[in-house]
Short mmCIF file of C-alpha atoms and ligand atoms in Angstrom, two decimals:
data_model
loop_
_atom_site.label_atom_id
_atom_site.label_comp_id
_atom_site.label_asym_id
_atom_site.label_seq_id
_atom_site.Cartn_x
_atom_site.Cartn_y
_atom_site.Cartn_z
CA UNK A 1 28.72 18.44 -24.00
CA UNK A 2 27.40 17.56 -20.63
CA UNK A 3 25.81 14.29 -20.11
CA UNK A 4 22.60 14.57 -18.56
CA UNK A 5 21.67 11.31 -19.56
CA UNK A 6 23.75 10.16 -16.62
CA UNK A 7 22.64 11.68 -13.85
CA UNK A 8 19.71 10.10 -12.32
CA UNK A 9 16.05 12.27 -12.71
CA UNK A 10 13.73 12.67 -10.01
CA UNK A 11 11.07 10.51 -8.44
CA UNK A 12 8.09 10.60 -9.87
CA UNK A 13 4.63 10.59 -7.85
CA UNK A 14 2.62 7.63 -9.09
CA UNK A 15 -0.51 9.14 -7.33
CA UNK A 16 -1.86 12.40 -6.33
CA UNK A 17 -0.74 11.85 -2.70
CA UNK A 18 0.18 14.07 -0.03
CA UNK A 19 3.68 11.86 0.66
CA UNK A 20 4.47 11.86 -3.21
CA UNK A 21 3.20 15.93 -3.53
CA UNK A 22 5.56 16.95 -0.39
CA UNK A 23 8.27 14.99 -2.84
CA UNK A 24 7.29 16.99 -5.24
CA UNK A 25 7.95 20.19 -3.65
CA UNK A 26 11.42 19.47 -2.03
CA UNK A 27 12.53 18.40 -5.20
CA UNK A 28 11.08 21.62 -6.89
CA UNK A 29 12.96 24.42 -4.67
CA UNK A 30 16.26 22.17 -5.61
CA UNK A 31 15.15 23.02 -9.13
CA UNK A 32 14.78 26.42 -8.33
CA UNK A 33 18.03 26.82 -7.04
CA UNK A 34 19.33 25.10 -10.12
CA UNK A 35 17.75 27.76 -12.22
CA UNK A 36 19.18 30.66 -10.49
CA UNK A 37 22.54 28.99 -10.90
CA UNK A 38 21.85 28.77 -14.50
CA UNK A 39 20.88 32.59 -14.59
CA UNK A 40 23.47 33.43 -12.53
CA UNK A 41 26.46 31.86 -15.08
CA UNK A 42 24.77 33.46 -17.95
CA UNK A 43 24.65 36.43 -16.54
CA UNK A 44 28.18 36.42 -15.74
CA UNK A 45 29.43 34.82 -19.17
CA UNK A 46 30.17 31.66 -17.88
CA UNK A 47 28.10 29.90 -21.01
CA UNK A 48 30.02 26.05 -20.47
CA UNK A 49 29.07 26.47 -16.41
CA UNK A 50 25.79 27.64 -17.40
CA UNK A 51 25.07 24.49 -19.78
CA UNK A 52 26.46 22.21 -16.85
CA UNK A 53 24.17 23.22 -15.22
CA UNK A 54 20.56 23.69 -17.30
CA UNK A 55 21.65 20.03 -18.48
CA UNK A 56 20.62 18.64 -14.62
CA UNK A 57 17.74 20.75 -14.64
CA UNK A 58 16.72 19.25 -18.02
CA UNK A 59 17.17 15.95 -16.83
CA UNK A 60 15.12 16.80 -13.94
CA UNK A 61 12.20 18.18 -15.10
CA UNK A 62 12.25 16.27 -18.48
CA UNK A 63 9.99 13.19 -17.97
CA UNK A 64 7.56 15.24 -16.43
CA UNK A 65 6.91 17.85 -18.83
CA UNK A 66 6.92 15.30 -21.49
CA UNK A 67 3.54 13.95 -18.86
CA UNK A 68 1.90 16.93 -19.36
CA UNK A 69 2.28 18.01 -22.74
CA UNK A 70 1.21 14.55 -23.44
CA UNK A 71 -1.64 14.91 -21.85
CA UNK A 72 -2.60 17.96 -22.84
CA UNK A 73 -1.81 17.33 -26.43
CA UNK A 74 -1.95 13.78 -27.09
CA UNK A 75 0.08 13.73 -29.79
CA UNK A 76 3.71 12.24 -28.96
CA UNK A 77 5.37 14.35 -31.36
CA UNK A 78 3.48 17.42 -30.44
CA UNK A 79 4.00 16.76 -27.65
CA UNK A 80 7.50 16.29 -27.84
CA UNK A 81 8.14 19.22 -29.81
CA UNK A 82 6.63 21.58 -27.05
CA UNK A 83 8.63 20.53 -25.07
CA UNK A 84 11.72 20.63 -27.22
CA UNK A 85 10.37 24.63 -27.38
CA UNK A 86 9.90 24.92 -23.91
CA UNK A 87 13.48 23.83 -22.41
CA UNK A 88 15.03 25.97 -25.49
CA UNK A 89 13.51 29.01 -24.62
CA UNK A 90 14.09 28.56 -20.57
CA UNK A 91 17.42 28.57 -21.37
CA UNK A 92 17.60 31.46 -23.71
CA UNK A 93 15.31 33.50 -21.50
CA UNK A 94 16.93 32.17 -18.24
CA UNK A 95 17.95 36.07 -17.53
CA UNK A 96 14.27 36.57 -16.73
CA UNK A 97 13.41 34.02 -14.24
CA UNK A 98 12.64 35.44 -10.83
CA UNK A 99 13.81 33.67 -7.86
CA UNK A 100 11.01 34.34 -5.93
CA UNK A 101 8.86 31.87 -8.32
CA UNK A 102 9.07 28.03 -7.79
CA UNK A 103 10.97 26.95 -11.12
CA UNK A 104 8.58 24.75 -11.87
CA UNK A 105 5.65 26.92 -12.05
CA UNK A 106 7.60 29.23 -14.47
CA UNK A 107 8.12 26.75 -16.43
CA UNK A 108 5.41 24.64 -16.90
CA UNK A 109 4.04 28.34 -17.94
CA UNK A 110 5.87 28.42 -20.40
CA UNK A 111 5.39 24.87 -21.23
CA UNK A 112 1.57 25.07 -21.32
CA UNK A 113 1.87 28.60 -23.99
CA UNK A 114 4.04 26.02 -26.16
CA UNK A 115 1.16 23.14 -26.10
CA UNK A 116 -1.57 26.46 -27.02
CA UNK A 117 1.24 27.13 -29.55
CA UNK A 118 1.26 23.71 -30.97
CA UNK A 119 -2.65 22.72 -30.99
CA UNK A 120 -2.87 25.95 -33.09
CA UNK A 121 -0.59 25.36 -35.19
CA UNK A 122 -1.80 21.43 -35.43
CA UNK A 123 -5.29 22.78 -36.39
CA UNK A 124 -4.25 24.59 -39.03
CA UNK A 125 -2.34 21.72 -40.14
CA UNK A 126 -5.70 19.66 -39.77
CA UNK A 127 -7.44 22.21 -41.93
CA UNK A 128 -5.31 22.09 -44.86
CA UNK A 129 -4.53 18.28 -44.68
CA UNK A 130 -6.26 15.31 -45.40
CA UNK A 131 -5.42 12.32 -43.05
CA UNK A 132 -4.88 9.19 -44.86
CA UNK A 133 -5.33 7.07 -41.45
CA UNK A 134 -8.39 7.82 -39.02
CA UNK A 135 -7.37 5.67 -36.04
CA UNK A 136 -4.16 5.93 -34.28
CA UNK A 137 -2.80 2.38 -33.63
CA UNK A 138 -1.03 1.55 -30.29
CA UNK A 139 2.31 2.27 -29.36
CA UNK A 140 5.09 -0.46 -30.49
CA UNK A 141 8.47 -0.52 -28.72
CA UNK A 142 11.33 -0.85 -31.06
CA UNK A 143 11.86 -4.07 -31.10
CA UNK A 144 8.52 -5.06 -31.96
CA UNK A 145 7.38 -7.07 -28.66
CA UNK A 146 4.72 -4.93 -26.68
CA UNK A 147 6.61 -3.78 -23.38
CA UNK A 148 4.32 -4.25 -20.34
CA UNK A 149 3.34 -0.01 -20.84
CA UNK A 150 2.30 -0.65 -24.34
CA UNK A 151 0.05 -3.69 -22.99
CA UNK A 152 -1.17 -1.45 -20.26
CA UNK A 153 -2.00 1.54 -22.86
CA UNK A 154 -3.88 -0.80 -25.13
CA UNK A 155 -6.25 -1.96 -22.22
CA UNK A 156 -9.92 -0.98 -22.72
CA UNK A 157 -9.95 0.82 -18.71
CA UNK A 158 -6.88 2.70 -20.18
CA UNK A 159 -8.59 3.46 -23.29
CA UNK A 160 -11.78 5.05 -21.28
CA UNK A 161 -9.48 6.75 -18.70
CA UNK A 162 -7.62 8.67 -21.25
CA UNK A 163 -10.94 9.48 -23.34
CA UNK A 164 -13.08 10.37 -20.10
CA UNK A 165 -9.87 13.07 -19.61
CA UNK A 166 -10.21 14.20 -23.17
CA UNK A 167 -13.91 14.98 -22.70
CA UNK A 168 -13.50 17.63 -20.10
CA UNK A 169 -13.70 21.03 -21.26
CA UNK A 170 -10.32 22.81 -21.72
CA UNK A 171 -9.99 24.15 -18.59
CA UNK A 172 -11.23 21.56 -16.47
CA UNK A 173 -8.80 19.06 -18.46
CA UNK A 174 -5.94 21.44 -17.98
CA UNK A 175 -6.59 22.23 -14.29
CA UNK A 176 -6.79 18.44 -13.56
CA UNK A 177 -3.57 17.45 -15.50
CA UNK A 178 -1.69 20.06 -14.00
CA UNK A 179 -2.90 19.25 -10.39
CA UNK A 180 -3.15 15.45 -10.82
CA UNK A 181 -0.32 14.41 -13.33
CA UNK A 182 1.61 17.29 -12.74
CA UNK A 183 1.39 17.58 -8.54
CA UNK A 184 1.17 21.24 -8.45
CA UNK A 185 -0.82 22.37 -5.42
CA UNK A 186 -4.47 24.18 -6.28
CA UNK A 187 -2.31 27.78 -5.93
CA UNK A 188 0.45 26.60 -7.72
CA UNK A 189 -2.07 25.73 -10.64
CA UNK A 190 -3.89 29.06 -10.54
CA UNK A 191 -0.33 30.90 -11.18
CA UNK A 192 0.58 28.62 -14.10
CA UNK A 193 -2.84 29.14 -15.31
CA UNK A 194 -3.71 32.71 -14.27
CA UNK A 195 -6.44 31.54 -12.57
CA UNK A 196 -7.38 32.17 -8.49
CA UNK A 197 -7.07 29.23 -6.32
CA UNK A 198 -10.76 29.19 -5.99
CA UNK A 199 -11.21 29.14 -9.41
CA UNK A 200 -8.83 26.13 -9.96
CA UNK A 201 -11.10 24.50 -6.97
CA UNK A 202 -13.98 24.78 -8.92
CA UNK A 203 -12.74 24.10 -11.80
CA UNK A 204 -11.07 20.82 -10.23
CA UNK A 205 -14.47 19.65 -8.54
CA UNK A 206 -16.28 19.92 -11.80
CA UNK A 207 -13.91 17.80 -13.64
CA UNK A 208 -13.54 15.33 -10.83
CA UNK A 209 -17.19 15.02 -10.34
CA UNK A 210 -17.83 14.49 -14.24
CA UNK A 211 -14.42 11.81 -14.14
CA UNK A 212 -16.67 10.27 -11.44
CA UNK A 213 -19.73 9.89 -13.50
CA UNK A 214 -17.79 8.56 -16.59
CA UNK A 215 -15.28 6.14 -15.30
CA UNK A 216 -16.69 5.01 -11.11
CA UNK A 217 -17.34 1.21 -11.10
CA UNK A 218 -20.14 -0.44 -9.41
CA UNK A 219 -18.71 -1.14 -6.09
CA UNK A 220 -18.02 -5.32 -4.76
CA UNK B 1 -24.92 10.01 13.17
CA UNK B 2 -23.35 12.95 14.24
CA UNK B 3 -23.63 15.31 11.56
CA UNK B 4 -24.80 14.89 8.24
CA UNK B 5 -22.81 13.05 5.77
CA UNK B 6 -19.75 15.14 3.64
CA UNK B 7 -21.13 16.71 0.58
CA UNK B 8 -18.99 15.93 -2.46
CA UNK B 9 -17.37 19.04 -2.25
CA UNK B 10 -15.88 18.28 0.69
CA UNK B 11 -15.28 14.73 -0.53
CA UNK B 12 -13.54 15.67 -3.36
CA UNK B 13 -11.44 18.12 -1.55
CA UNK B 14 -10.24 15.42 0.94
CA UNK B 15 -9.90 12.67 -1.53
CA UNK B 16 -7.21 15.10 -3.31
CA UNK B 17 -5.59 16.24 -0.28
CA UNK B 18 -6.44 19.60 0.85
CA UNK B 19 -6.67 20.14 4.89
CA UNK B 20 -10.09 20.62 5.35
CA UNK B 21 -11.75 21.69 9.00
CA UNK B 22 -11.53 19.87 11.86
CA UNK B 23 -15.50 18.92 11.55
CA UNK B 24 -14.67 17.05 8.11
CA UNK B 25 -11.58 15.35 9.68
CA UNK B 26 -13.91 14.52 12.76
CA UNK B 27 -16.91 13.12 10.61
CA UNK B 28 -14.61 11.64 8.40
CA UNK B 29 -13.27 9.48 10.86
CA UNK B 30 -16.26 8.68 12.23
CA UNK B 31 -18.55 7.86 8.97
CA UNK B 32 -17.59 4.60 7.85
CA UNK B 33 -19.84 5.34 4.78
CA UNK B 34 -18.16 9.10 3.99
CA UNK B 35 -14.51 6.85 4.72
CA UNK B 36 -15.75 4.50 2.42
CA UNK B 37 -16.98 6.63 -0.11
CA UNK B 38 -13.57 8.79 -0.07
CA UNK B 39 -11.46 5.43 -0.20
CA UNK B 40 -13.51 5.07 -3.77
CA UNK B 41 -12.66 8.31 -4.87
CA UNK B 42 -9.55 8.37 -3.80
CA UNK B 43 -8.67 4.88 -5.54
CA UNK B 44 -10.33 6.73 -8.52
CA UNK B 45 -8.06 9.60 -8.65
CA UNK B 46 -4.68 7.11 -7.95
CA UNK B 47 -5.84 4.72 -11.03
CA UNK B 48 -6.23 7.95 -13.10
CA UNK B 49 -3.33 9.27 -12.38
CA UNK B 50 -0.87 5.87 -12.69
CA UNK B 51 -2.61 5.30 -16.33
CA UNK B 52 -2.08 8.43 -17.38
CA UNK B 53 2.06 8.49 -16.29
CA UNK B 54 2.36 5.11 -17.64
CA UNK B 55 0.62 5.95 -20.80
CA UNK B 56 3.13 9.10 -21.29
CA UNK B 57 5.84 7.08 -20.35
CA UNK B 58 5.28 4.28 -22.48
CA UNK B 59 5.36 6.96 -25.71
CA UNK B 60 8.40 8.76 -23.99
CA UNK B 61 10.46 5.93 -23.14
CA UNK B 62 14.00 6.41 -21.81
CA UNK B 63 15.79 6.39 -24.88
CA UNK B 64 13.50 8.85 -26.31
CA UNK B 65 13.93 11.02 -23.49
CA UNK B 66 18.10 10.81 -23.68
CA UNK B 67 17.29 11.96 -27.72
CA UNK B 68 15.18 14.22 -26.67
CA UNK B 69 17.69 15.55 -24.16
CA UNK B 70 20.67 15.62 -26.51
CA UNK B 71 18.82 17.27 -28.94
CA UNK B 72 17.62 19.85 -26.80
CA UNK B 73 21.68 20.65 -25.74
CA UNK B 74 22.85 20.47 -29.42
CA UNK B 75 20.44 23.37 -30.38
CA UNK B 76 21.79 25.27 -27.17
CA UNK B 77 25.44 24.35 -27.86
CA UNK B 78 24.79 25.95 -31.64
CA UNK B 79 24.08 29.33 -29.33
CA UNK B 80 20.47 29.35 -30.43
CA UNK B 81 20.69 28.82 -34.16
CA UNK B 82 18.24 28.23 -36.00
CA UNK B 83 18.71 23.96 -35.44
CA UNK B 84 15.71 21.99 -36.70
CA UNK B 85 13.78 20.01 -34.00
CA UNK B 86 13.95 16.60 -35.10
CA UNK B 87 11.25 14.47 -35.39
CA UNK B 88 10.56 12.02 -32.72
CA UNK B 89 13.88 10.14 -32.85
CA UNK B 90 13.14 6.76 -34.78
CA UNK B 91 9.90 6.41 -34.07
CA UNK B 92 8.11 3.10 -34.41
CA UNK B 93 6.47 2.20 -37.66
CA UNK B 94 2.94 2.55 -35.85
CA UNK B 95 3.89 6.23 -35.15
CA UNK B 96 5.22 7.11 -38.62
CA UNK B 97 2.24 5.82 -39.78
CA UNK B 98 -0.19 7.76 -37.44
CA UNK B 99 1.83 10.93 -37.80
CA UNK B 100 1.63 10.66 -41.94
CA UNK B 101 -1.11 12.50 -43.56
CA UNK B 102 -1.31 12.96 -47.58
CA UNK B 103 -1.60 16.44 -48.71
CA UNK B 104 -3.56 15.44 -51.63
CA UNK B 105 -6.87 16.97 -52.21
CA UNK B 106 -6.22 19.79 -49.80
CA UNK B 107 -2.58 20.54 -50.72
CA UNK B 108 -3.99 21.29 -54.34
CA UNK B 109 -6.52 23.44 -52.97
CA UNK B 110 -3.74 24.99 -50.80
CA UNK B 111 -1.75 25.68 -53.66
CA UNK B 112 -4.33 26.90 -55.86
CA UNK B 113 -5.49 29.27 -53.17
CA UNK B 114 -1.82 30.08 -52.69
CA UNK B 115 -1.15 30.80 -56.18
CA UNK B 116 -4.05 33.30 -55.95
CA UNK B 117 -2.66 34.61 -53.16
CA UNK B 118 0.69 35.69 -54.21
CA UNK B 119 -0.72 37.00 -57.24
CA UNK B 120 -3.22 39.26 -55.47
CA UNK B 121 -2.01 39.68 -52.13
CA UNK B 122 1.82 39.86 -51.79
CA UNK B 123 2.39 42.14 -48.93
CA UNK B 124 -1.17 42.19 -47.69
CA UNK B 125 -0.25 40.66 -45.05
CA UNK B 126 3.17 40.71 -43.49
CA UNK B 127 2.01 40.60 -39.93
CA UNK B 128 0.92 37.32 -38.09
CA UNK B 129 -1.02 37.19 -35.16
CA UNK B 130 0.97 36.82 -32.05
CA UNK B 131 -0.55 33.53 -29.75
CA UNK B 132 -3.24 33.27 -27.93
CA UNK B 133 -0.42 32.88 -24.60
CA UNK B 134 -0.35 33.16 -21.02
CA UNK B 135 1.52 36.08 -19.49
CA UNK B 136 3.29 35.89 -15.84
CA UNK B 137 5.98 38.44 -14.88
CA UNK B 138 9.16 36.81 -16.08
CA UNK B 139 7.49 34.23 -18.43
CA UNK B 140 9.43 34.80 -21.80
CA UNK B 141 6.57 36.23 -24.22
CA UNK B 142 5.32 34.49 -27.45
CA UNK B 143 7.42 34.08 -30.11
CA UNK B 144 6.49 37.17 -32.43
CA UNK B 145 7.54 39.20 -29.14
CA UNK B 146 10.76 37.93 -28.97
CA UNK B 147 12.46 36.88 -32.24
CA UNK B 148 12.61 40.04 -33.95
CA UNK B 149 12.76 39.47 -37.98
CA UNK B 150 16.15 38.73 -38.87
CA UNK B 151 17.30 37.55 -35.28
CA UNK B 152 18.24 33.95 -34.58
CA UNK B 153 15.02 32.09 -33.63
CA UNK B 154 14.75 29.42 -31.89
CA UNK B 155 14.58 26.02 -33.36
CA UNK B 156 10.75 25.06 -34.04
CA UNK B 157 9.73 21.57 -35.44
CA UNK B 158 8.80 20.27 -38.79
CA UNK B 159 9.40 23.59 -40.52
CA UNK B 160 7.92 26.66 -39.61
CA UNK B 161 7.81 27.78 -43.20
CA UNK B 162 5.50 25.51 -44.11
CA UNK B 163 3.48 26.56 -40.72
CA UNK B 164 4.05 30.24 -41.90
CA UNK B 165 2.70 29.03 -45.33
CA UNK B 166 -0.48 27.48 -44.11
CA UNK B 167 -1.29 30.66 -41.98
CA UNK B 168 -0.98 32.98 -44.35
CA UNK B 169 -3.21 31.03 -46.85
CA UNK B 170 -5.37 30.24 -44.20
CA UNK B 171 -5.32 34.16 -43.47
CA UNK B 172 -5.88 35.42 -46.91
CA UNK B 173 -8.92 32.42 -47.55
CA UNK B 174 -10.48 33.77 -44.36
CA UNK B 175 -9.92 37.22 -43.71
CA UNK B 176 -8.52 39.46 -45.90
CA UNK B 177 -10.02 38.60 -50.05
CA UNK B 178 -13.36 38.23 -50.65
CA UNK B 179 -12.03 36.17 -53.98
CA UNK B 180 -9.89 33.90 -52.16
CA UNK B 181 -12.90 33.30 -49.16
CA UNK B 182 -15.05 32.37 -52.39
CA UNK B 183 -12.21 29.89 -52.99
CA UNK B 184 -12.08 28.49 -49.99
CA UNK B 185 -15.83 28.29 -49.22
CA UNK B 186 -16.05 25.84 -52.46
CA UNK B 187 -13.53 23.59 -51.24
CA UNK B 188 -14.44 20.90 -48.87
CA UNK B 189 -13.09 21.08 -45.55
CA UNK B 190 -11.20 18.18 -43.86
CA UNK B 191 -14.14 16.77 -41.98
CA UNK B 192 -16.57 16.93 -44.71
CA UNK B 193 -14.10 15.12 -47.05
CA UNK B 194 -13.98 12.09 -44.22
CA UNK B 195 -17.53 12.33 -44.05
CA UNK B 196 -17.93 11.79 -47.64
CA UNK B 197 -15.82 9.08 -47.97
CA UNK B 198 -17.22 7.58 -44.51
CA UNK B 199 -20.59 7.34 -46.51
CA UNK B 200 -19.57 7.23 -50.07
CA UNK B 201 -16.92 4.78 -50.62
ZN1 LIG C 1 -20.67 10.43 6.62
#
């Protein structure tokens, strides 16, 4: 099997800015190149040429979609299992990408109808289960000493970040994780979404504005 | 002042990194109070955004990620059969613990309601509701359009029988048998059963 745990994955934006979102999009049209390889050796039979392949774009994209479907699910193991879902069926339905679509916008598509997938299906879990724990307690690394992440996640600023995100109505929250965690641009958003790019504006100024009002400290 | 100061509209349209005229660019230069006041927002949006990647990333750690990755590759290298998703590889006692939840008082009800339901309504229902999904030209369609009964489907986690199982109870309590929707209306639902032993205990 090909080891994509050795190549290296991209860099990752640590901020919505315009330096880290042009990153972003050179990286992306790489990706989409990738894919059409992929489709390309499938199409042609080449199935070991075709894994090769996938296996950078999986690396690639990975830590990133596992981002988003965190934050839109905030579950890990929801989340992890969407995006188990999602890579499985790019591959199987690579024959249907279209080259003329950034591969990232396809497939975070197809990522976010896994995570709609998943929160249904964790509903009707919900309904028909009884949890024995209320509270979820903090992440622990393996080895039992919190790693400087797990420190961060536990802070109380984290803790009212993440739950002024989870207050915004779905579409807001969506259109704000895909712009903002994800770096898509406002259009890119709208086609992963089905949404206009106006709409996603709006839709991005209301959450913004009510992020504002939950989480904006008194300035010095 | 030159011109009046940038709504937040505009504010929040420069703070994020669209163009905007040359007028906003002009003021915003100018206003040391709009600068100021998009520096906030702008630090706002950065702090957001670095707690919410570090947060993922400390529940996806690499390790997880290289599972995560092998896993997906495995199912692919079985030429897409049927290969259970595992669980979040080895997952920290705190997460086994979040994740477990008891199927006691519901799981009876469930299996009450289900006994019921086979009795009554075998073949009632044989048809699930596709998702609720987005559709984009070329985006593969949801599952029930794809995996025809009988065909290889892909791998989907923690047992899709069990998912099928809860649906179709859930479907016959709710939609289909006035005597199981009698049922289902008697037993407590999960929030009322917190609520009750919130206050009761
Ligand atoms: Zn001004």
């Amino acid at each position: 099997m090909p080891s994509a745990s050795r190549r290296g994955g991209p860099v990752h934006a640590a901020s919505p800015t315009a330096a880290a979102q042009t990153a972003s999009r050179s990286h992306l049209s790489g990706d989409s190149a990738l894919a059409s390889e992929v489709k390309r050796h499938v199409l042609a039979g080449e199935r070991d040429a075709a894994v090769e392949r996938f296996a950078i774009l999986l690396a690639n994209q990975q830590r990133r979609a596992a981002r988003i479907a965190f934050q839109y699910l905030r579950d890990v193991h929801d989340a992890d299992e969407a995006v188990q879902d999602a890579f499985l069926r790019v591959f199987t339905h690579i024959a249907r990408y279209r080259e003329d679509l950034p591969f990232e916008v396809w497939f975070t598509r197809i990522l976010i109808n896994r995570c709609l997938d998943v929160r249904k299906t964790r509903a009707r879990r919900l309904r028909w289960t009884l949890p024995i724990e209320a509270a979820a307690p903090a992440p622990e690394p393996p080895d039992g000493s919190p790693s400087i992440e797990a420190r961060l996640v536990s802070g109380a600023r984290v803790q009212a970040i993440a739950a002024a995100v989870e207050t915004l109505p779905e579409r807001q929250r969506a259109v704000f994780i895909l712009r903002h965690f994800g770096g898509h641009s406002p259009a890119d958003v709208g086609r992963v979404l089905g949404l206009t790019e106006s709409t996603v504006r709006v839709h991005l100024f209301r959450a913004i504005h009510r992020l504002r009002a939950l989480l904006e400290r008194e300035g010095p | 002042m030159r011109s009046k100061h940038l709504s937040e509209q505009q504010l929040v349209a420069a703070s994020a990194g669209d163009a905007g005229t040359a007028d906003e660019h002009a003021h915003l230069s100018a206003c040391e109070t709009c600068r100021a006041r998009a520096g906030r927002l702008q630090a706002l949006l950065a702090e957001v955004a670095a707690v919410a990647e570090a947060e993922a990333d400390a529940r996806f750690p690499s390790h997880r990620l290289e599972a995560q990755r092998s896993h997906i590759l495995e199912c692919i290298e079985q030429d897409g059969r049927p290969a259970q998703i595992i669980a979040f590889p080895a997952g920290s006692r705190a997460e086994v613990r979040t994740r477990r939840v008891t199927t006691r008082s519901r799981w009876v009800a469930a299996a009450a309601i289900a006994g019921l339901a086979i009795g009554l309504a075998v073949g009632r229902w044989s048809h699930r509701q596709p998702p609720v999904a987005l559709s984009l030209p070329g985006t593969p369609p949801a599952d029930s359009e794809i995996w025809a009964p009988g065909s290889d489907r892909p791998a989907t986690a923690r047992g899709s029988s069990e998912d099928e199982f809860l649906g179709q109870i859930e479907q016959a309590s709710t939609g289909l048998l006035p005597e199981l929707r009698a049922i289902h209306e008697l037993t407590p639902h999960v929030e009322q059963v917190l609520a009750i032993n919130a206050d009761g205990r």
